[in-house]
Amino acid sequence: MPFAHCLFAEPLASYLELSAADCKLVEEAASRNVKMIGPRRDLVSEGDPPDSVKVVLEGWVARYKQLRNGRRQILSLLIPGDISDSNVFVLDKMDHSLGSLTPVRYTEIGQAEFEALAASSPRIGKALWWRELVEISIQREWTTNIGQRNAYERIAHLLCETYWRMQVRGLAHGNTCDCPLTQTDIADATGLTPVHVNRTLQHLRGDGLVELRAKRLRITDPKGLQAAGMFSPSYLHPAAPPVAA
Amino acid sequence: MPFAHCLFAEPLASYLELSAADCKLVEEAASRNVKMIGPRRDLVSEGDPPDSVKVVLEGWVARYKQLRNGRRQILSLLIPGDISDSNVFVLDKMDHSLGSLTPVRYTEIGQAEFEALAASSPRIGKALWWRELVEISIQREWTTNIGQRNAYERIAHLLCETYWRMQVRGLAHGNTCDCPLTQTDIADATGLTPVHVNRTLQHLRGDGLVELRAKRLRITDPKGLQAAGMFSPSYLHPAAPPVAA
DNA sequence: CGAAGGATTGATTAGTCTCAACGCAAGTGG
DNA sequence: CCACTTGCGTTGAGACTAATCAATCCTTCG
């Protein structure tokens, strides 16, 4: 299944030069147990015992926490090719949920299979650690984004990061890419109100930096947007091409 | 060196029942290359190539990012027994810094030694993954804290978490523990201003929940503070005793 | 004793939230 | 094929949280 190969094995391979044999192992693991789910549904809910690692093949997934007072925080976005936490098995239960933003096609890899995969080659094991470190690195950047930047900067940063990640996966075309986020999603990801997100997006649009309409993101001024969001991609630790400038 | 044992090996051991032999390995790794550093100095700076894993033996360390506009975000706090990221070696360079808040005694474990340790026993490897997952879990909670809670709740949550972690390590006495954070540190950790932190602490104190004076934290109303901060320790995935109530 | 860092206070302003309404487009059922 | 529904985006007015600026106080320490 070339699709699974392209999106799961390749990001790992690009960093670590996995051997053809390694790639085959990864590819197989990611094509064994493919599932589909509709939009706005939980793949895993808080409290569930973690029983498998998920690999997103198609569509977007949000990692989020729901608070008792009704508010929710989106913690991260999983785009095609992303993996939910490696080795979650060592935890007793999920402290957050994974929910689809779109219809999603994904793979589940069980504990035994995952551990076999991780142990099958030192390079694969290392690649999985790398993915995990990049994930925590992104999480730290989000903490910083919400803690230190104002609405305008936050949203600019989020959109920059999103476009950048899509583009590294080969999912961008020119200055545009899919982006199924609603303004409410953006609000939940940035710690703002939907109303304020709306006004801020208008502001960004008015400044000629980005447009976000009909589930598509178009970056009209890449340099400007990066500057506005104080975005510097080093925290993504990419073995990757620079953004189209 | 029983101290290193107690603070580094034991947290791992408590979760995974490391064998005596495993403990010895961990203990040895953590006592080989001990260093000291004064307060308010960087152990590692952004941009440095990561060459070792650090284990905090004594004192507090903050993981932080410095922004160009002068603001800084404290990303997490390392208390005695904590490790900086396992396997950082797979990254090209640090995207944040580690700075001491107090005089700190710590250990550096180089790449070869660390990898040997991780591979020396499946239980140790698993324990290191567990630590890493707990760390990312805490980071997610911080994102949520800053994104969704107001100043009063944020600070209550931070102090709850801090006390809880200290107490799990055996570093609390009754309802008090050391806490070298200045109000400016708390501000940088919660995305607030020092001035507002000051007023909010007065508020918390006035409500009889906590006191923070002379580098000591005293929780005067544990239940109340947990409620105020919406604190529930499940995200710490503790194999641990409940907080003194 | 003087210096310096940290804590505290006051007055003012800015950024963001809240509440409430309305618009628009796509999908659905009669 | 049209009327209704529903989800999402947009707008306005007013309230409030937290930021800013600036000064003073307290404590610790050399």
mmCIF file of N, CA and C in Angstrom, chain A residues 92-155:
data_model
loop_
_atom_site.group_PDB
_atom_site.id
_atom_site.type_symbol
_atom_site.label_atom_id
_atom_site.label_comp_id
_atom_site.label_asym_id
_atom_site.label_seq_id
_atom_site.Cartn_x
_atom_site.Cartn_y
_atom_site.Cartn_z
ATOM 1 N N ASP A 92 -1.369 4.003 32.492
ATOM 2 C CA ASP A 92 -2.562 3.291 32.941
ATOM 3 C C ASP A 92 -3.788 3.639 32.110
ATOM 4 N N LYS A 93 -4.008 4.935 31.920
ATOM 5 C CA LYS A 93 -5.163 5.338 31.129
ATOM 6 C C LYS A 93 -4.928 6.690 30.467
ATOM 7 N N MET A 94 -5.688 6.957 29.435
ATOM 8 C CA MET A 94 -5.538 8.204 28.687
ATOM 9 C C MET A 94 -5.949 9.387 29.556
ATOM 10 N N ASP A 95 -5.161 10.452 29.529
ATOM 11 C CA ASP A 95 -5.526 11.657 30.259
ATOM 12 C C ASP A 95 -6.077 12.718 29.305
ATOM 13 N N HIS A 96 -6.322 12.326 28.059
ATOM 14 C CA HIS A 96 -6.928 13.240 27.098
ATOM 15 C C HIS A 96 -7.579 12.408 26.003
ATOM 16 N N SER A 97 -8.180 13.063 25.049
ATOM 17 C CA SER A 97 -8.886 12.342 23.990
ATOM 18 C C SER A 97 -8.290 12.638 22.627
ATOM 19 N N LEU A 98 -8.579 11.758 21.690
ATOM 20 C CA LEU A 98 -8.248 12.003 20.292
ATOM 21 C C LEU A 98 -9.560 12.036 19.523
ATOM 22 N N GLY A 99 -9.815 13.133 18.833
ATOM 23 C CA GLY A 99 -11.069 13.266 18.099
ATOM 24 C C GLY A 99 -10.819 13.654 16.655
ATOM 25 N N SER A 100 -11.596 13.080 15.759
ATOM 26 C CA SER A 100 -11.435 13.403 14.340
ATOM 27 C C SER A 100 -12.022 14.775 14.043
ATOM 28 N N LEU A 101 -11.366 15.518 13.171
ATOM 29 C CA LEU A 101 -11.906 16.796 12.710
ATOM 30 C C LEU A 101 -12.599 16.618 11.368
ATOM 31 N N THR A 102 -12.215 15.568 10.670
ATOM 32 C CA THR A 102 -12.741 15.234 9.342
ATOM 33 C C THR A 102 -13.006 13.729 9.358
ATOM 34 N N PRO A 103 -13.544 13.186 8.287
ATOM 35 C CA PRO A 103 -13.491 11.722 8.178
ATOM 36 C C PRO A 103 -12.022 11.310 8.199
ATOM 37 N N VAL A 104 -11.722 10.248 8.894
ATOM 38 C CA VAL A 104 -10.319 9.852 9.062
ATOM 39 C C VAL A 104 -10.113 8.373 8.746
ATOM 40 N N ARG A 105 -9.040 8.124 8.027
ATOM 41 C CA ARG A 105 -8.586 6.759 7.810
ATOM 42 C C ARG A 105 -7.315 6.591 8.613
ATOM 43 N N TYR A 106 -7.272 5.561 9.444
ATOM 44 C CA TYR A 106 -6.104 5.401 10.310
ATOM 45 C C TYR A 106 -5.817 3.936 10.589
ATOM 46 N N THR A 107 -4.652 3.719 11.141
ATOM 47 C CA THR A 107 -4.215 2.367 11.474
ATOM 48 C C THR A 107 -4.041 2.230 12.971
ATOM 49 N N GLU A 108 -4.384 1.064 13.498
ATOM 50 C CA GLU A 108 -4.089 0.787 14.894
ATOM 51 C C GLU A 108 -2.990 -0.260 14.979
ATOM 52 N N ILE A 109 -1.989 0.044 15.784
ATOM 53 C CA ILE A 109 -0.909 -0.915 15.991
ATOM 54 C C ILE A 109 -0.901 -1.316 17.456
ATOM 55 N N GLY A 110 -1.128 -2.598 17.709
ATOM 56 C CA GLY A 110 -1.223 -3.086 19.082
ATOM 57 C C GLY A 110 0.133 -3.122 19.766
ATOM 58 N N GLN A 111 0.078 -3.338 21.072
ATOM 59 C CA GLN A 111 1.304 -3.277 21.867
ATOM 60 C C GLN A 111 2.379 -4.237 21.385
ATOM 61 N N ALA A 112 2.009 -5.509 21.240
ATOM 62 C CA ALA A 112 3.003 -6.519 20.863
ATOM 63 C C ALA A 112 3.630 -6.165 19.523
ATOM 64 N N GLU A 113 2.758 -5.810 18.592
ATOM 65 C CA GLU A 113 3.240 -5.495 17.259
ATOM 66 C C GLU A 113 4.135 -4.259 17.279
ATOM 67 N N PHE A 114 3.714 -3.272 18.058
ATOM 68 C CA PHE A 114 4.496 -2.048 18.123
ATOM 69 C C PHE A 114 5.868 -2.295 18.729
ATOM 70 N N GLU A 115 5.886 -3.053 19.795
ATOM 71 C CA GLU A 115 7.173 -3.312 20.446
ATOM 72 C C GLU A 115 8.095 -4.116 19.544
ATOM 73 N N ALA A 116 7.490 -5.027 18.806
ATOM 74 C CA ALA A 116 8.283 -5.809 17.854
ATOM 75 C C ALA A 116 8.879 -4.884 16.798
ATOM 76 N N LEU A 117 8.039 -3.964 16.338
ATOM 77 C CA LEU A 117 8.510 -3.028 15.316
ATOM 78 C C LEU A 117 9.661 -2.169 15.846
ATOM 79 N N ALA A 118 9.459 -1.620 17.048
ATOM 80 C CA ALA A 118 10.472 -0.749 17.622
ATOM 81 C C ALA A 118 11.790 -1.486 17.846
ATOM 82 N N ALA A 119 11.671 -2.772 18.137
ATOM 83 C CA ALA A 119 12.874 -3.551 18.436
ATOM 84 C C ALA A 119 13.469 -4.189 17.187
ATOM 85 N N SER A 120 12.731 -4.119 16.084
ATOM 86 C CA SER A 120 13.144 -4.863 14.896
ATOM 87 C C SER A 120 14.430 -4.314 14.292
ATOM 88 N N SER A 121 14.680 -3.049 14.538
ATOM 89 C CA SER A 121 15.906 -2.452 14.027
ATOM 90 C C SER A 121 16.232 -1.238 14.881
ATOM 91 N N PRO A 122 17.492 -1.039 15.177
ATOM 92 C CA PRO A 122 17.870 0.120 15.997
ATOM 93 C C PRO A 122 17.441 1.430 15.350
ATOM 94 N N ARG A 123 17.487 1.452 14.015
ATOM 95 C CA ARG A 123 17.115 2.679 13.332
ATOM 96 C C ARG A 123 15.643 3.006 13.508
ATOM 97 N N ILE A 124 14.834 1.979 13.453
ATOM 98 C CA ILE A 124 13.402 2.223 13.647
ATOM 99 C C ILE A 124 13.141 2.704 15.064
ATOM 100 N N GLY A 125 13.763 2.043 16.031
ATOM 101 C CA GLY A 125 13.601 2.472 17.415
ATOM 102 C C GLY A 125 13.996 3.923 17.594
ATOM 103 N N LYS A 126 15.096 4.279 16.997
ATOM 104 C CA LYS A 126 15.595 5.642 17.098
ATOM 105 C C LYS A 126 14.647 6.625 16.420
ATOM 106 N N ALA A 127 14.121 6.213 15.280
ATOM 107 C CA ALA A 127 13.189 7.073 14.561
ATOM 108 C C ALA A 127 11.939 7.337 15.398
ATOM 109 N N LEU A 128 11.498 6.338 16.133
ATOM 110 C CA LEU A 128 10.320 6.525 16.968
ATOM 111 C C LEU A 128 10.613 7.484 18.119
ATOM 112 N N TRP A 129 11.800 7.379 18.692
ATOM 113 C CA TRP A 129 12.194 8.347 19.715
ATOM 114 C C TRP A 129 12.225 9.751 19.119
ATOM 115 N N TRP A 130 12.751 9.848 17.916
ATOM 116 C CA TRP A 130 12.821 11.155 17.273
ATOM 117 C C TRP A 130 11.430 11.763 17.133
ATOM 118 N N ARG A 131 10.490 10.982 16.640
ATOM 119 C CA ARG A 131 9.123 11.468 16.495
ATOM 120 C C ARG A 131 8.573 11.956 17.837
ATOM 121 N N GLU A 132 8.874 11.203 18.868
ATOM 122 C CA GLU A 132 8.361 11.546 20.187
ATOM 123 C C GLU A 132 8.959 12.866 20.675
ATOM 124 N N LEU A 133 10.239 13.054 20.443
ATOM 125 C CA LEU A 133 10.899 14.287 20.873
ATOM 126 C C LEU A 133 10.397 15.482 20.071
ATOM 127 N N VAL A 134 10.122 15.279 18.807
ATOM 128 C CA VAL A 134 9.569 16.368 18.010
ATOM 129 C C VAL A 134 8.181 16.727 18.538
ATOM 130 N N GLU A 135 7.424 15.712 18.896
ATOM 131 C CA GLU A 135 6.085 15.979 19.418
ATOM 132 C C GLU A 135 6.136 16.804 20.698
ATOM 133 N N ILE A 136 7.020 16.446 21.599
ATOM 134 C CA ILE A 136 7.091 17.211 22.849
ATOM 135 C C ILE A 136 7.624 18.611 22.570
ATOM 136 N N SER A 137 8.474 18.712 21.579
ATOM 137 C CA SER A 137 9.008 20.002 21.199
ATOM 138 C C SER A 137 7.890 20.916 20.686
ATOM 139 N N ILE A 138 7.013 20.354 19.906
ATOM 140 C CA ILE A 138 5.869 21.125 19.418
ATOM 141 C C ILE A 138 4.973 21.532 20.577
ATOM 142 N N GLN A 139 4.785 20.605 21.490
ATOM 143 C CA GLN A 139 3.939 20.917 22.634
ATOM 144 C C GLN A 139 4.518 22.078 23.429
ATOM 145 N N ARG A 140 5.825 22.119 23.555
ATOM 146 C CA ARG A 140 6.461 23.229 24.280
ATOM 147 C C ARG A 140 6.269 24.536 23.523
ATOM 148 N N GLU A 141 6.331 24.480 22.237
ATOM 149 C CA GLU A 141 6.121 25.685 21.449
ATOM 150 C C GLU A 141 4.684 26.175 21.608
ATOM 151 N N TRP A 142 3.752 25.259 21.696
ATOM 152 C CA TRP A 142 2.358 25.667 21.908
ATOM 153 C C TRP A 142 2.193 26.334 23.263
ATOM 154 N N THR A 143 2.820 25.769 24.266
ATOM 155 C CA THR A 143 2.770 26.389 25.594
ATOM 156 C C THR A 143 3.274 27.823 25.502
ATOM 157 N N THR A 144 4.384 27.999 24.830
ATOM 158 C CA THR A 144 4.963 29.329 24.656
ATOM 159 C C THR A 144 4.040 30.229 23.853
ATOM 160 N N ASN A 145 3.467 29.680 22.824
ATOM 161 C CA ASN A 145 2.586 30.449 21.958
ATOM 162 C C ASN A 145 1.431 31.041 22.757
ATOM 163 N N ILE A 146 0.796 30.195 23.544
ATOM 164 C CA ILE A 146 -0.359 30.632 24.310
ATOM 165 C C ILE A 146 0.061 31.522 25.470
ATOM 166 N N GLY A 147 1.212 31.200 26.057
ATOM 167 C CA GLY A 147 1.635 31.947 27.235
ATOM 168 C C GLY A 147 2.180 33.333 26.943
ATOM 169 N N GLN A 148 2.828 33.501 25.801
ATOM 170 C CA GLN A 148 3.584 34.733 25.595
ATOM 171 C C GLN A 148 3.135 35.595 24.421
ATOM 172 N N ARG A 149 2.261 35.095 23.588
ATOM 173 C CA ARG A 149 1.907 35.893 22.419
ATOM 174 C C ARG A 149 0.451 36.344 22.457
ATOM 175 N N ASN A 150 0.178 37.453 21.826
ATOM 176 C CA ASN A 150 -1.195 37.934 21.770
ATOM 177 C C ASN A 150 -1.955 37.234 20.640
ATOM 178 N N ALA A 151 -3.222 37.523 20.542
ATOM 179 C CA ALA A 151 -4.095 36.791 19.627
ATOM 180 C C ALA A 151 -3.571 36.783 18.190
ATOM 181 N N TYR A 152 -3.171 37.949 17.736
ATOM 182 C CA TYR A 152 -2.685 38.099 16.363
ATOM 183 C C TYR A 152 -1.466 37.218 16.121
ATOM 184 N N GLU A 153 -0.535 37.269 17.039
ATOM 185 C CA GLU A 153 0.689 36.479 16.925
ATOM 186 C C GLU A 153 0.403 34.983 17.047
ATOM 187 N N ARG A 154 -0.456 34.641 17.975
ATOM 188 C CA ARG A 154 -0.772 33.231 18.201
ATOM 189 C C ARG A 154 -1.328 32.569 16.968
ATOM 190 N N ILE A 155 -2.296 33.230 16.368
ATOM 191 C CA ILE A 155 -2.961 32.630 15.216
ATOM 192 C C ILE A 155 -2.015 32.586 14.032
#
